[in-house]
Structure formats: C-alpha cells, structure tokens
Short mmCIF file of C-alpha atoms in Angstrom, two decimals:
data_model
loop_
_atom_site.label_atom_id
_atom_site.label_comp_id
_atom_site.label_asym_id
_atom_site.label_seq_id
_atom_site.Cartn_x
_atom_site.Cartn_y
_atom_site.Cartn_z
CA UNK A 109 -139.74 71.36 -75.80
CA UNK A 110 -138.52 73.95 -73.28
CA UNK A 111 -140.18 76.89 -73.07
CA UNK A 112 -137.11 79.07 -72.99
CA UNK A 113 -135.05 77.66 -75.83
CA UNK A 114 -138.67 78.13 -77.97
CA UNK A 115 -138.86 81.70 -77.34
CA UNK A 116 -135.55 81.85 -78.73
CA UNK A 117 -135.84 80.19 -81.66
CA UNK A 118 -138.90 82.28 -81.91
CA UNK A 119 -136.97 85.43 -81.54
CA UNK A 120 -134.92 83.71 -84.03
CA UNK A 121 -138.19 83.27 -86.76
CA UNK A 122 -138.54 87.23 -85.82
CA UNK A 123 -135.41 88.31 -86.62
CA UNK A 124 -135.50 86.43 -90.06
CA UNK A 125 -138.37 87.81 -91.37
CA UNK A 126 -138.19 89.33 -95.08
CA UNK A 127 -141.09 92.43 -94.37
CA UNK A 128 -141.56 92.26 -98.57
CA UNK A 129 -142.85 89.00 -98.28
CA UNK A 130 -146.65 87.81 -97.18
CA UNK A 131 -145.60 84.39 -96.03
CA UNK A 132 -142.90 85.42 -93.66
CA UNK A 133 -144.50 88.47 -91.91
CA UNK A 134 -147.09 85.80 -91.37
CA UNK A 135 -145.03 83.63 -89.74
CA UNK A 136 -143.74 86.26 -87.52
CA UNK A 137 -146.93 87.34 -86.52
CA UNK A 138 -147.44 83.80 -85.43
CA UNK A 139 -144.21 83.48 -83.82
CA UNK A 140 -144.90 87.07 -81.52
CA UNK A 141 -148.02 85.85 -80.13
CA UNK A 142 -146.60 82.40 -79.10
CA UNK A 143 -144.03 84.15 -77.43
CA UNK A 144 -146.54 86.42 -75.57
CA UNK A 145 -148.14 83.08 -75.24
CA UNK A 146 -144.77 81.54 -73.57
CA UNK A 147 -144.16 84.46 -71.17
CA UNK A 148 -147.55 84.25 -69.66
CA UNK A 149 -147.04 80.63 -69.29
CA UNK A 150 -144.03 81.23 -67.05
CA UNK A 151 -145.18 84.19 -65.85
CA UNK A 152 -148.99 82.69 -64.09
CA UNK A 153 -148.56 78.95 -64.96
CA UNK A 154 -147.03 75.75 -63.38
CA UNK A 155 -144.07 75.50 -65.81
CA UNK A 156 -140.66 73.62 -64.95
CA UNK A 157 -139.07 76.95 -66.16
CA UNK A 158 -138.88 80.06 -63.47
CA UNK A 159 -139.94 83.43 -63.97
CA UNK A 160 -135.39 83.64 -63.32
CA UNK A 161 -134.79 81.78 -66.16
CA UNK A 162 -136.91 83.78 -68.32
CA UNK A 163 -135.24 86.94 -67.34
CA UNK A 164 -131.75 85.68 -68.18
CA UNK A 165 -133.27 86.04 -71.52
CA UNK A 166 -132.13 89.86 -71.01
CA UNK A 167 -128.59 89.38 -71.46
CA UNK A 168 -129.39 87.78 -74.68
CA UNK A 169 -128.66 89.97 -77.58
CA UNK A 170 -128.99 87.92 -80.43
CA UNK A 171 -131.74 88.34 -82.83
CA UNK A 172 -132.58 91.10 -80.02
CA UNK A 173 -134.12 88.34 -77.72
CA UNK A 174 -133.62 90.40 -74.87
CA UNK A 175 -135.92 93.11 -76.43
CA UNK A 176 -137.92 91.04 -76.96
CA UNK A 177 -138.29 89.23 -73.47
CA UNK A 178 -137.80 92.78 -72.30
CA UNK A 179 -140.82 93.56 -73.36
CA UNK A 180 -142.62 90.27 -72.44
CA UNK A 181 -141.59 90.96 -68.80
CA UNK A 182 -142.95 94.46 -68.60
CA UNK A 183 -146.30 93.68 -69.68
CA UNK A 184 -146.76 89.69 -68.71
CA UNK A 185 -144.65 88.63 -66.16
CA UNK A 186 -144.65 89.91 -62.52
CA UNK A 187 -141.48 90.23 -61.26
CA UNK A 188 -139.37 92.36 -58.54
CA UNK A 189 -137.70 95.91 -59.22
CA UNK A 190 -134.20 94.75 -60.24
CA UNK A 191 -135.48 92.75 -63.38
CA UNK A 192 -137.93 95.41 -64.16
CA UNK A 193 -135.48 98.14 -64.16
CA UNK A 194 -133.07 95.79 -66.74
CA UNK A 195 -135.71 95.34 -68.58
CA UNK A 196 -136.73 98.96 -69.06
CA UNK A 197 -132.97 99.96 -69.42
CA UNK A 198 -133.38 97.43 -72.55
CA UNK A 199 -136.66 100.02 -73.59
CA UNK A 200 -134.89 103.10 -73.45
CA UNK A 201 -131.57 101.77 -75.24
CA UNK A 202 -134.39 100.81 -78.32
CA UNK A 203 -136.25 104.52 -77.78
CA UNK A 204 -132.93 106.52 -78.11
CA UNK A 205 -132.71 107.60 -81.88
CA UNK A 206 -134.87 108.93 -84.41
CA UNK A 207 -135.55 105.57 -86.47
CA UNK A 208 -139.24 104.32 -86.81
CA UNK A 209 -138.27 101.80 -84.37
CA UNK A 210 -136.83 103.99 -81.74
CA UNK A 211 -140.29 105.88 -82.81
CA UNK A 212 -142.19 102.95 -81.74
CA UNK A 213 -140.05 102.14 -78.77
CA UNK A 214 -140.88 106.01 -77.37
CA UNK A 215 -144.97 105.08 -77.76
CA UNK A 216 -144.56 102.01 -75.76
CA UNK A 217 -142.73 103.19 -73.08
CA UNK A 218 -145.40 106.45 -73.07
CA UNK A 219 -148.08 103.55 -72.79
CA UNK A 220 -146.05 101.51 -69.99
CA UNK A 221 -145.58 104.62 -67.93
CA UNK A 222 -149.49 105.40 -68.02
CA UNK A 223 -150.19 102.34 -66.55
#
C-alpha cells in the first residue's frame, strides 16, 4: 500500500476514536506510532514516496491530517524552511485557545523551540 494514502487512513482511525472506550484508544495508539513509523520511512528511507509528497499532507484538513503530518515533519522529517514554517503555522493555529488541546499544543511547541 502507499505510504501516504496509509497515513491518511490512519489519521482517519485517529479521528474516529471513541476516548470512553478501551478498544479504540488502543487502536489509536497503534495507529500514531505507525504513522511516526511512516514519516520516518519517508523521511531517512528509500521509499517511492518523497519527503514533497508527504508535506502536501499539510493542506489536508480532514480528520486534521495536516496536524498531524505537521507534527510528523517537525520532529521526523528533515526538510527546508518553507515546509517547516507551514508546518509550524499548522502548531500555532492548534496552540491558540484555552482548550486542553490548545494546552497541549503550547507544551509542544515550548519543547520544539528548546531544541
């Protein structure tokens, strides 16, 4: 199967998942590190998809894929300054607000920035 279209129906599995129950937080769990799994595939690997292809995953906003691969790019995938700025613009849209995700999204880009 092709890497890219995985991830997505990964981000798919992700977006699905009912927090209340064991089974699918499992599965989602599962589904996250397969995608960290896919990005550092593309990322350091021989793989017939490009690191290019990977990043048109940022204009992707269904089921938040672009979050996702947003994320995936910052910490996995080395790439030049235009992609990484899209992909931090992506960050700091999630980080804006007081929700526990925004919360979350505010920690990670604290972390990113550290590095």
């Amino acid at each position: 199967m092709n890497l890219i279209l995985e991830y997505i129906e990964l981000a798919n599995t992700c977006a699905s998942t009912d927090y209340g129950d064991k089974k699918s937080v499992k599965l989602h769990n599962k589904s996250v590190d397969k995608m960290y799994e896919i990005a550092e595939k593309i990322g350091y690997e021989q793989t017939t998809e490009t690191i290019e292809d990977f990043a048109k995953l940022l204009d992707k906003t269904e089921n938040k894929t672009n979050v996702w691969a947003a994320v995936h790019i910052l910490e996995h995938i080395p790439t030049d300054k235009t992609i990484e700025e899209k992909a931090l613009k992506i960050i700091k849209q999630q980080a804006d607000g007081d929700s526990a995700e925004a919360i979350g999204f505010k920690i990670w880009l604290d972390n990113y920035k550290q590095k």
